[in-house]
Amino acid sequence: MKLLRVHIIAAKTCGGLLDGLDVCFRNPAFEVGAFHPMCLIGPNGAGKSQFLQVIGEIFQSILHATVDHEERVEGNPDLQFEIEYLITAPDDGTPNHVRATRRAEGRRRTTVAIAKKVENEWVQVDLRASATRNLLPRKIVGYTSGDNETLSLPFLLSRSGYADEVAHRALEESPRSDPVPDTRLMLIDYGTHIEVLVANLLLGSTDQRAALLRDACLDDIHSFRCVVQLAHRAAPKVPARRRSESTRKGIQLTAELEKYLDQLRRCATCYSHDIATDTYTFDFFVDEQTRLAFGHFWFSVLDLYSAIHKLAMLNDLAIPKPTRERFKKDTKLRRFASRLPEPQDEDKVFRFERVSFRATASAEIVDYVSLSDGEHQLVQVLGTFCMVSFPDTLFLLDEPESHFNPQWRVKFISRLLELPTSNGTRRQEATLAAQQDCLISTHAPFVASDTPRDHVFIFRKDSEAGKVSVQIPNIETYGTTFDAILEECFGVRPPISQIPREDIETLKRSTDIEEVKEGLQRLGQSVEKVFLADHLRQLTKNVGV
């Protein structure tokens, strides 16, 4: 899919900060070329994260109205919007121009409406018709680099709706065997680091595994352990009618989760089961036979990641019920800083106890915890793109390079484009270029310098009006120097810090030659230092006269 236009008519987001914002990303007649992310750049507080959040909420509303068995809850039912995008029909490969809207009429709040353009005319579609599902994205992937809950809110609500259905199913008198339908909103954050990494290093191709571990100077995954403890003191109370049927002492599992537990047992190098605490400990020494075993039970990296993540979601049950209820209440009130706390390791229902790797340059075994934040982040972002390599996907990435060093930031977009896919690389594979889209928010010039001008959107906040404006740069950003981008997008000129800038300005006013000379000696190279040197030449010349 490709986003064309997002019009936020009204949203309960930061006091109406984005109300009325209308952003046109592309003309419907654009020609698909290489995979180019959209770069959202601007200072803090300019609404970039909130914009990504609202896009997530828009699609959550659309999916709740069309496939509510997948998207069970809606985070912002008062949101009014109009969004247009292109999505390719799976049967014949033709692009469909889709428009989804929700506008209030007087005091009545209208429902979501979806239309498809047919011969330049908008034709309304039946929201519940099976054909309408072909007009919906397969996945909306959100990524946040830290504890910024702005973007996370709709995704956490989606997750809570899924978790509630899993818990309900597990306590049914006659549990169903069919899987609980997955949500289409998928959040990748700090809590999913190991899940993304392990899934990729078990079922990813050799080229993909090498691409993920290269910058960390690691050769391959060596071993890992995961633990599942079900006799948990915080487990929901089992109804009396289920106690006689259940073999579990605490947390009840659906048939789907029981299957995953059995598959982990079959793939493990060795395992143990403590009957008293209903705790399973699985140890995996990773070799090609291990990968064959996992590949027998799981079709793809994403399938394996989803299974691991579903088991990890049981950790929500380790949190006291009052805390879970407070979370639900706070999310309804749209308190962005609120999320379920992470339980301590010993209280988790599912956890990885250790993950280790083989170092590239030696036979040394390296533990996961020894990796830096930047290495964790790079592997996770690249791993997400590796496992979500299919059409009709939208990525919403909030500062995905925040922990990178400057060298990694310079290479970030090229690393995404060069990731191996089933048909070459993301840069080469026409299907992914045409049928995936990506929005990246950033505070740095690196992504913008890799991005054509018409794919760069500068966010600015008018402090007096309390509104956000968005415009494309006045300069061509692709291949432009970082200095030029900083000046265009942030008004930063010169691109040096405030203290040395003030120091230089003071020295330029000085008539003391020795003071200026000493100042030049302590300064690094910059354009501003050249001007200061010219000031010194003028002082010396005047003295000579």
Tab-separated table of C-alpha atoms in Angstrom, residues 111-534:
chain	number	residue	atom	x	y	z
A	111	THR	CA	-19.570	5.647	11.223
A	112	VAL	CA	-16.591	4.822	9.070
A	113	ALA	CA	-17.289	4.833	5.337
A	114	ILE	CA	-15.019	3.317	2.681
A	115	ALA	CA	-15.128	4.102	-1.023
A	116	LYS	CA	-13.135	2.868	-4.007
A	117	LYS	CA	-12.496	4.997	-7.078
A	118	VAL	CA	-13.923	3.382	-10.206
A	119	GLU	CA	-13.508	5.276	-13.486
A	120	ASN	CA	-12.960	8.550	-11.605
A	121	GLU	CA	-16.084	8.064	-9.497
A	122	TRP	CA	-16.149	7.189	-5.811
A	123	VAL	CA	-18.172	4.017	-5.157
A	124	GLN	CA	-19.127	3.122	-1.591
A	125	VAL	CA	-18.329	-0.422	-0.495
A	126	ASP	CA	-20.047	-2.687	2.013
A	127	LEU	CA	-17.888	-2.640	5.148
A	128	ARG	CA	-18.679	-6.274	5.949
A	129	ALA	CA	-18.304	-7.694	2.447
A	130	SER	CA	-15.467	-10.169	1.980
A	131	ALA	CA	-14.178	-8.175	-1.006
A	132	THR	CA	-13.665	-5.158	1.266
A	133	ARG	CA	-10.916	-7.034	3.125
A	134	ASN	CA	-8.808	-6.779	-0.026
A	135	LEU	CA	-8.899	-2.997	0.428
A	136	LEU	CA	-7.375	-3.149	3.920
A	137	PRO	CA	-3.689	-3.251	4.906
A	138	ARG	CA	-2.396	-6.612	6.114
A	139	LYS	CA	-0.248	-5.081	8.850
A	140	ILE	CA	0.283	-1.691	10.477
A	141	VAL	CA	3.673	-1.945	12.165
A	142	GLY	CA	4.495	0.613	14.841
A	143	TYR	CA	7.987	1.057	16.243
A	144	THR	CA	9.013	3.229	19.164
A	145	SER	CA	12.581	3.562	20.348
A	146	GLY	CA	11.860	4.059	24.039
A	147	ASP	CA	9.091	4.842	26.509
A	148	ASN	CA	7.266	7.274	24.226
A	149	GLU	CA	3.687	6.117	24.689
A	150	THR	CA	2.294	8.586	22.161
A	151	LEU	CA	2.683	6.232	19.228
A	152	SER	CA	2.155	3.120	21.364
A	153	LEU	CA	-1.358	3.910	22.588
A	154	PRO	CA	-3.485	2.415	19.758
A	155	PHE	CA	-1.179	-0.596	19.518
A	156	LEU	CA	-1.337	-1.294	23.265
A	157	LEU	CA	-5.134	-1.099	23.128
A	158	SER	CA	-5.135	-3.530	20.223
A	159	ARG	CA	-2.939	-5.868	22.232
A	160	SER	CA	-5.174	-5.625	25.316
A	161	GLY	CA	-8.234	-6.532	23.242
A	162	TYR	CA	-6.468	-9.596	21.878
A	163	ALA	CA	-5.221	-10.627	25.344
A	164	ASP	CA	-8.724	-10.320	26.819
A	165	GLU	CA	-10.118	-12.673	24.180
A	166	VAL	CA	-7.320	-15.186	24.788
A	167	ALA	CA	-8.044	-15.157	28.532
A	168	HIS	CA	-11.801	-15.500	27.910
A	169	ARG	CA	-11.314	-18.406	25.513
A	170	ALA	CA	-9.036	-20.254	27.928
A	171	LEU	CA	-11.701	-20.115	30.662
A	172	GLU	CA	-14.594	-21.263	28.474
A	173	GLU	CA	-16.404	-24.405	29.568
A	174	SER	CA	-15.819	-25.951	26.125
A	175	PRO	CA	-12.673	-24.266	24.800
A	176	ARG	CA	-12.503	-23.861	21.033
A	177	SER	CA	-9.613	-25.307	19.089
A	178	ASP	CA	-9.425	-22.600	16.420
A	179	PRO	CA	-6.758	-19.887	16.939
A	180	VAL	CA	-7.721	-16.447	18.234
A	181	PRO	CA	-7.462	-14.141	15.168
A	182	ASP	CA	-4.372	-11.944	15.189
A	183	THR	CA	-4.607	-8.182	15.232
A	184	ARG	CA	-3.323	-6.230	12.243
A	185	LEU	CA	-1.723	-3.590	14.457
A	186	MET	CA	1.696	-4.802	15.561
A	187	LEU	CA	3.895	-2.881	18.018
A	188	ILE	CA	7.643	-3.375	18.121
A	189	ASP	CA	9.296	-1.775	21.143
A	190	TYR	CA	11.993	-2.420	23.719
A	191	GLY	CA	10.028	-5.290	25.239
A	192	THR	CA	10.080	-7.290	21.987
A	193	HIS	CA	13.849	-7.083	21.305
A	194	ILE	CA	14.676	-10.709	22.038
A	195	GLU	CA	11.510	-12.050	20.387
A	196	VAL	CA	12.362	-10.334	17.090
A	197	LEU	CA	16.008	-11.360	17.264
A	198	VAL	CA	15.499	-15.040	18.133
A	199	ALA	CA	12.783	-15.532	15.508
A	200	ASN	CA	14.968	-14.022	12.777
A	201	LEU	CA	18.096	-15.951	13.760
A	202	LEU	CA	16.203	-19.252	13.796
A	203	LEU	CA	14.168	-19.007	10.584
A	204	GLY	CA	15.706	-16.141	8.606
A	205	SER	CA	17.834	-16.908	5.556
A	206	THR	CA	21.606	-17.140	5.871
A	207	ASP	CA	21.981	-13.752	4.145
A	208	GLN	CA	19.418	-12.123	6.438
A	209	ARG	CA	21.062	-13.489	9.591
A	210	ALA	CA	24.440	-12.188	8.418
A	211	ALA	CA	22.921	-8.750	7.653
A	212	LEU	CA	21.432	-8.503	11.161
A	213	LEU	CA	24.565	-9.461	13.074
A	214	ARG	CA	27.286	-7.871	10.931
A	215	ASP	CA	27.524	-4.531	12.750
A	216	ALA	CA	27.560	-6.228	16.152
A	217	CYS	CA	30.524	-8.384	14.995
A	218	LEU	CA	28.594	-11.571	15.765
A	219	ASP	CA	28.577	-14.725	13.671
A	220	ASP	CA	25.381	-16.505	14.734
A	221	ILE	CA	23.149	-17.348	17.657
A	222	HIS	CA	24.716	-20.018	19.875
A	223	SER	CA	22.039	-20.978	22.400
A	224	PHE	CA	19.102	-19.692	24.413
A	225	ARG	CA	16.763	-20.700	27.206
A	226	CYS	CA	13.116	-19.803	27.737
A	227	VAL	CA	10.948	-20.510	30.758
A	228	VAL	CA	7.156	-20.810	31.049
A	229	GLN	CA	5.651	-20.858	34.565
A	230	LEU	CA	1.913	-21.404	34.701
A	231	ALA	CA	1.138	-22.023	38.391
A	232	HIS	CA	1.144	-18.289	38.991
A	233	ARG	CA	-0.309	-16.589	42.063
A	234	ALA	CA	-1.849	-13.824	39.928
A	235	ALA	CA	-3.616	-16.225	37.562
A	236	PRO	CA	-7.316	-15.504	36.932
A	237	LYS	CA	-9.603	-17.714	38.995
A	238	VAL	CA	-10.732	-20.795	37.086
A	239	PRO	CA	-14.522	-21.281	37.030
A	240	ALA	CA	-15.675	-24.325	39.006
A	241	ARG	CA	-17.028	-25.987	35.877
A	242	ARG	CA	-13.532	-25.918	34.346
A	243	ARG	CA	-11.491	-27.123	37.321
A	244	SER	CA	-12.279	-30.792	36.860
A	245	GLU	CA	-11.371	-30.645	33.156
A	246	SER	CA	-8.190	-28.568	33.320
A	247	THR	CA	-4.735	-30.060	33.817
A	248	ARG	CA	-3.304	-26.612	34.602
A	249	LYS	CA	-2.937	-25.429	38.195
A	250	GLY	CA	-2.896	-21.726	37.451
A	251	ILE	CA	-2.945	-19.910	34.121
A	252	GLN	CA	-5.185	-21.630	31.589
A	253	LEU	CA	-4.043	-21.873	27.984
A	254	THR	CA	-6.019	-21.941	24.780
A	255	ALA	CA	-5.549	-24.907	22.445
A	256	GLU	CA	-3.358	-22.648	20.286
A	257	LEU	CA	-0.996	-21.819	23.151
A	258	GLU	CA	-0.903	-25.440	24.311
A	259	LYS	CA	0.208	-26.336	20.777
A	260	TYR	CA	3.015	-23.757	20.872
A	261	LEU	CA	4.183	-25.129	24.217
A	262	ASP	CA	4.319	-28.634	22.781
A	263	GLN	CA	6.175	-27.429	19.684
A	264	LEU	CA	8.818	-25.719	21.820
A	265	ARG	CA	9.250	-28.980	23.717
A	266	ARG	CA	9.736	-30.880	20.465
A	267	CYS	CA	12.304	-28.350	19.187
A	268	ALA	CA	14.286	-28.116	22.435
A	269	THR	CA	17.704	-29.683	22.823
A	270	CYS	CA	16.595	-30.556	26.350
A	271	TYR	CA	13.761	-29.512	28.648
A	272	SER	CA	12.344	-30.048	32.111
A	273	HIS	CA	8.895	-29.749	33.645
A	274	ASP	CA	8.421	-29.000	37.342
A	275	ILE	CA	4.976	-30.464	38.054
A	276	ALA	CA	4.642	-28.719	41.422
A	277	THR	CA	4.921	-25.231	39.888
A	278	ASP	CA	3.850	-26.229	36.356
A	279	THR	CA	7.073	-24.636	35.076
A	280	TYR	CA	8.694	-25.585	31.770
A	281	THR	CA	12.364	-24.860	31.085
A	282	PHE	CA	13.480	-25.212	27.454
A	283	ASP	CA	17.133	-25.134	26.413
A	284	PHE	CA	18.163	-24.759	22.792
A	285	PHE	CA	21.627	-25.310	21.349
A	286	VAL	CA	21.210	-23.807	17.878
A	287	ASP	CA	22.484	-25.723	14.857
A	288	GLU	CA	20.975	-26.639	11.506
A	289	GLN	CA	18.930	-29.444	13.055
A	290	THR	CA	17.401	-26.941	15.481
A	291	ARG	CA	16.459	-24.712	12.569
A	292	LEU	CA	14.943	-27.652	10.692
A	293	ALA	CA	12.841	-28.484	13.743
A	294	PHE	CA	11.516	-24.917	14.103
A	295	GLY	CA	10.939	-24.742	10.332
A	296	HIS	CA	8.796	-27.877	10.550
A	297	PHE	CA	6.357	-26.221	12.949
A	298	TRP	CA	6.492	-22.573	11.852
A	299	PHE	CA	6.252	-21.453	8.238
A	300	SER	CA	8.016	-18.097	8.518
A	301	VAL	CA	9.906	-15.753	10.831
A	302	LEU	CA	6.707	-13.805	11.465
A	303	ASP	CA	4.813	-16.994	12.380
A	304	LEU	CA	7.477	-17.896	14.933
A	305	TYR	CA	7.665	-14.342	16.287
A	306	SER	CA	3.868	-14.274	16.691
A	307	ALA	CA	3.897	-17.554	18.621
A	308	ILE	CA	6.642	-16.356	20.978
A	309	HIS	CA	4.958	-12.978	21.403
A	310	LYS	CA	1.602	-14.589	22.232
A	311	LEU	CA	3.261	-16.570	25.000
A	312	ALA	CA	5.005	-13.399	26.205
A	313	MET	CA	1.656	-11.593	26.314
A	314	LEU	CA	0.649	-13.953	29.126
A	315	ASN	CA	2.916	-11.788	31.298
A	316	ASP	CA	0.033	-9.317	31.457
A	317	LEU	CA	-1.724	-11.904	33.643
A	318	ALA	CA	1.128	-11.625	36.163
A	319	ILE	CA	0.082	-8.048	36.862
A	320	PRO	CA	-2.508	-7.544	39.632
A	321	LYS	CA	-6.064	-7.084	38.438
A	322	PRO	CA	-6.447	-3.546	39.923
A	323	THR	CA	-3.408	-2.453	37.880
A	324	ARG	CA	-4.895	-3.922	34.708
A	325	GLU	CA	-8.214	-2.205	35.395
A	326	ARG	CA	-6.424	1.114	35.996
A	327	PHE	CA	-4.659	0.709	32.649
A	328	LYS	CA	-7.975	0.212	30.842
A	329	LYS	CA	-9.453	3.267	32.561
A	330	ASP	CA	-6.440	5.462	31.796
A	331	THR	CA	-6.332	4.464	28.132
A	332	LYS	CA	-9.982	5.379	27.744
A	333	LEU	CA	-9.115	8.796	29.203
A	334	ARG	CA	-6.183	8.959	26.721
A	335	ARG	CA	-3.451	9.363	29.315
A	336	PHE	CA	-0.526	8.712	27.033
A	337	ALA	CA	2.041	7.957	29.734
A	338	SER	CA	0.017	5.027	31.041
A	339	ARG	CA	0.906	1.443	30.184
A	340	LEU	CA	1.002	-1.896	31.916
A	341	PRO	CA	4.182	-2.193	33.983
A	342	GLU	CA	6.727	-4.884	33.170
A	343	PRO	CA	6.675	-7.634	35.827
A	344	GLN	CA	9.927	-8.736	37.440
A	345	ASP	CA	11.613	-11.707	35.743
A	346	GLU	CA	10.721	-14.134	38.513
A	347	ASP	CA	7.036	-13.132	38.149
A	348	LYS	CA	6.857	-13.489	34.374
A	349	VAL	CA	4.769	-16.270	32.874
A	350	PHE	CA	7.141	-16.388	29.873
A	351	ARG	CA	10.708	-15.170	29.751
A	352	PHE	CA	14.034	-15.654	28.029
A	353	GLU	CA	16.657	-16.396	30.677
A	354	ARG	CA	19.678	-16.151	28.442
A	355	VAL	CA	20.591	-15.711	24.802
A	356	SER	CA	24.177	-16.060	23.602
A	357	PHE	CA	26.038	-15.649	20.307
A	358	ARG	CA	29.234	-16.721	18.634
A	359	ALA	CA	31.632	-13.804	18.067
A	360	THR	CA	32.887	-13.315	14.517
A	361	ALA	CA	36.592	-12.850	15.228
A	362	SER	CA	36.991	-15.543	17.880
A	363	ALA	CA	35.432	-18.608	19.416
A	364	GLU	CA	34.160	-16.472	22.295
A	365	ILE	CA	30.523	-16.805	23.370
A	366	VAL	CA	28.903	-13.383	23.803
A	367	ASP	CA	25.831	-12.827	25.988
A	368	TYR	CA	22.893	-10.776	24.718
A	369	VAL	CA	23.074	-8.350	27.653
A	370	SER	CA	26.596	-7.307	26.624
A	371	LEU	CA	25.259	-5.658	23.460
A	372	SER	CA	24.784	-1.889	23.462
A	373	ASP	CA	21.446	-0.080	23.127
A	374	GLY	CA	22.417	0.875	19.583
A	375	GLU	CA	23.189	-2.743	18.657
A	376	HIS	CA	19.868	-3.872	20.147
A	377	GLN	CA	18.010	-1.178	18.219
A	378	LEU	CA	19.704	-1.833	14.875
A	379	VAL	CA	19.079	-5.583	15.021
A	380	GLN	CA	15.474	-5.041	16.064
A	381	VAL	CA	14.612	-2.516	13.336
A	382	LEU	CA	16.326	-4.499	10.588
A	383	GLY	CA	14.826	-7.721	11.935
A	384	THR	CA	11.336	-6.230	11.809
A	385	PHE	CA	11.737	-5.408	8.127
A	386	CYS	CA	13.118	-8.889	7.446
A	387	MET	CA	10.131	-10.648	8.996
A	388	VAL	CA	7.505	-8.301	7.515
A	389	SER	CA	8.496	-8.714	3.869
A	390	PHE	CA	5.083	-8.911	2.265
A	391	PRO	CA	2.797	-6.428	0.466
A	392	ASP	CA	0.111	-4.136	1.881
A	393	THR	CA	2.093	-3.144	4.966
A	394	LEU	CA	2.547	0.287	6.533
A	395	PHE	CA	5.476	0.977	8.864
A	396	LEU	CA	5.204	3.829	11.379
A	397	LEU	CA	8.672	4.305	12.884
A	398	ASP	CA	9.203	6.830	15.669
A	399	GLU	CA	12.909	7.741	15.841
A	400	PRO	CA	14.235	4.288	14.835
A	401	GLU	CA	17.865	5.542	14.791
A	402	SER	CA	17.877	7.372	18.123
A	403	HIS	CA	20.574	5.149	19.707
A	404	PHE	CA	22.805	4.888	16.618
A	405	ASN	CA	26.255	6.400	16.341
A	406	PRO	CA	26.707	8.887	13.454
A	407	GLN	CA	28.221	6.255	11.152
A	408	TRP	CA	25.233	3.941	11.573
A	409	ARG	CA	22.837	6.857	11.071
A	410	VAL	CA	24.521	7.736	7.768
A	411	LYS	CA	24.065	4.141	6.576
A	412	PHE	CA	20.611	3.473	8.061
A	413	ILE	CA	18.437	3.872	4.945
A	414	SER	CA	20.940	2.056	2.748
A	415	ARG	CA	20.914	-0.812	5.253
A	416	LEU	CA	17.125	-1.030	4.947
A	417	LEU	CA	17.304	-1.001	1.151
A	418	GLU	CA	20.013	-3.656	1.022
A	419	LEU	CA	18.264	-6.133	3.329
A	420	PRO	CA	18.011	-9.509	1.564
A	421	THR	CA	14.522	-10.564	0.477
A	422	SER	CA	13.219	-13.632	-1.342
A	423	ASN	CA	13.845	-11.927	-4.699
A	424	GLY	CA	17.023	-9.925	-4.128
A	425	THR	CA	17.001	-6.870	-1.867
A	426	ARG	CA	14.334	-4.401	-0.797
A	427	ARG	CA	15.875	-1.901	-3.221
A	428	GLN	CA	15.531	-4.335	-6.132
A	429	GLU	CA	12.253	-6.089	-5.389
A	430	ALA	CA	9.551	-4.219	-7.288
A	431	THR	CA	6.644	-5.820	-5.403
A	432	LEU	CA	7.782	-4.552	-2.004
A	433	ALA	CA	8.657	-1.139	-3.444
A	434	ALA	CA	5.148	-0.816	-4.846
A	435	GLN	CA	3.173	-2.326	-1.992
A	436	GLN	CA	4.832	-1.234	1.247
A	437	ASP	CA	5.073	2.225	2.773
A	438	CYS	CA	7.071	3.642	5.646
A	439	LEU	CA	6.937	6.874	7.676
A	440	ILE	CA	9.982	7.732	9.791
A	441	SER	CA	10.075	10.533	12.349
A	442	THR	CA	13.477	11.969	13.214
A	443	HIS	CA	15.302	14.912	14.753
A	444	ALA	CA	18.473	14.388	12.733
A	445	PRO	CA	19.468	15.253	9.132
A	446	PHE	CA	20.677	11.753	8.198
A	447	VAL	CA	17.387	10.252	6.955
A	448	ALA	CA	16.472	13.463	5.107
A	449	SER	CA	19.771	13.445	3.208
A	450	ASP	CA	18.890	9.964	1.916
A	451	THR	CA	15.401	11.059	0.892
A	452	PRO	CA	14.125	13.063	-2.119
A	453	ARG	CA	12.621	16.469	-1.319
A	454	ASP	CA	9.038	15.426	-2.100
A	455	HIS	CA	9.329	12.635	0.514
A	456	VAL	CA	10.482	14.981	3.305
A	457	PHE	CA	7.906	16.755	5.486
A	458	ILE	CA	8.964	19.478	7.908
A	459	PHE	CA	6.746	19.709	11.013
A	460	ARG	CA	6.575	23.036	12.811
A	461	LYS	CA	4.415	24.227	15.681
A	462	ASP	CA	2.973	27.718	15.825
A	463	SER	CA	3.208	28.502	19.532
A	464	GLU	CA	0.646	31.323	19.298
A	465	ALA	CA	-1.987	29.424	17.300
A	466	GLY	CA	-1.221	26.099	19.004
A	467	LYS	CA	-1.368	24.294	15.673
A	468	VAL	CA	1.023	22.235	13.564
A	469	SER	CA	1.968	23.072	9.996
A	470	VAL	CA	3.661	20.745	7.523
A	471	GLN	CA	5.577	21.652	4.380
A	472	ILE	CA	8.138	20.135	2.066
A	473	PRO	CA	11.628	21.721	2.076
A	474	ASN	CA	12.551	24.584	-0.212
A	475	ILE	CA	15.779	22.770	-1.100
A	476	GLU	CA	16.461	19.363	-2.626
A	477	THR	CA	17.326	17.198	0.362
A	478	TYR	CA	18.575	14.088	-1.445
A	479	GLY	CA	22.367	14.204	-1.273
A	480	THR	CA	22.333	17.591	0.454
A	481	THR	CA	24.850	18.274	3.217
A	482	PHE	CA	23.720	17.907	6.799
A	483	ASP	CA	24.459	21.600	7.408
A	484	ALA	CA	21.975	22.655	4.730
A	485	ILE	CA	19.275	20.320	6.082
A	486	LEU	CA	19.778	21.535	9.646
A	487	GLU	CA	19.357	25.117	8.496
A	488	GLU	CA	16.297	24.340	6.342
A	489	CYS	CA	14.471	22.078	8.816
A	490	PHE	CA	15.557	23.461	12.196
A	491	GLY	CA	16.830	26.961	11.475
A	492	VAL	CA	20.207	25.970	12.903
A	493	ARG	CA	22.992	28.002	11.359
A	494	PRO	CA	25.845	27.599	12.125
A	495	PRO	CA	25.576	23.888	12.956
A	496	ILE	CA	27.681	24.124	16.103
A	497	SER	CA	26.612	24.165	19.724
A	498	GLN	CA	25.487	27.280	21.550
A	499	ILE	CA	28.455	27.658	23.961
A	500	PRO	CA	31.232	27.755	21.296
A	501	ARG	CA	28.994	29.930	19.105
A	502	GLU	CA	28.668	32.501	21.901
A	503	ASP	CA	32.415	32.220	22.558
A	504	ILE	CA	33.180	33.007	18.908
A	505	GLU	CA	30.804	35.965	18.862
A	506	THR	CA	32.506	37.395	21.981
A	507	LEU	CA	35.962	36.952	20.425
A	508	LYS	CA	34.833	38.644	17.206
A	509	ARG	CA	34.038	41.737	19.253
A	510	SER	CA	37.372	41.665	21.047
A	511	THR	CA	40.286	43.964	20.100
A	512	ASP	CA	42.799	41.979	22.172
A	513	ILE	CA	44.993	40.122	19.655
A	514	GLU	CA	46.388	37.646	22.208
A	515	GLU	CA	42.903	36.815	23.490
A	516	VAL	CA	41.702	36.102	19.927
A	517	LYS	CA	44.799	33.978	19.198
A	518	GLU	CA	44.237	31.904	22.325
A	519	GLY	CA	40.592	31.462	21.367
A	520	LEU	CA	41.509	30.203	17.892
A	521	GLN	CA	43.811	27.590	19.402
A	522	ARG	CA	41.080	26.027	21.536
A	523	LEU	CA	38.468	25.913	18.746
A	524	GLY	CA	37.937	23.059	16.305
A	525	GLN	CA	37.453	23.531	12.574
A	526	SER	CA	34.306	25.324	11.402
A	527	VAL	CA	33.166	28.083	9.061
A	528	GLU	CA	32.786	30.328	12.098
A	529	LYS	CA	36.436	29.808	13.033
A	530	VAL	CA	37.401	31.073	9.563
A	531	PHE	CA	35.490	34.305	10.210
A	532	LEU	CA	37.234	34.650	13.572
A	533	ALA	CA	40.629	34.147	11.880
A	534	ASP	CA	39.733	36.908	9.434
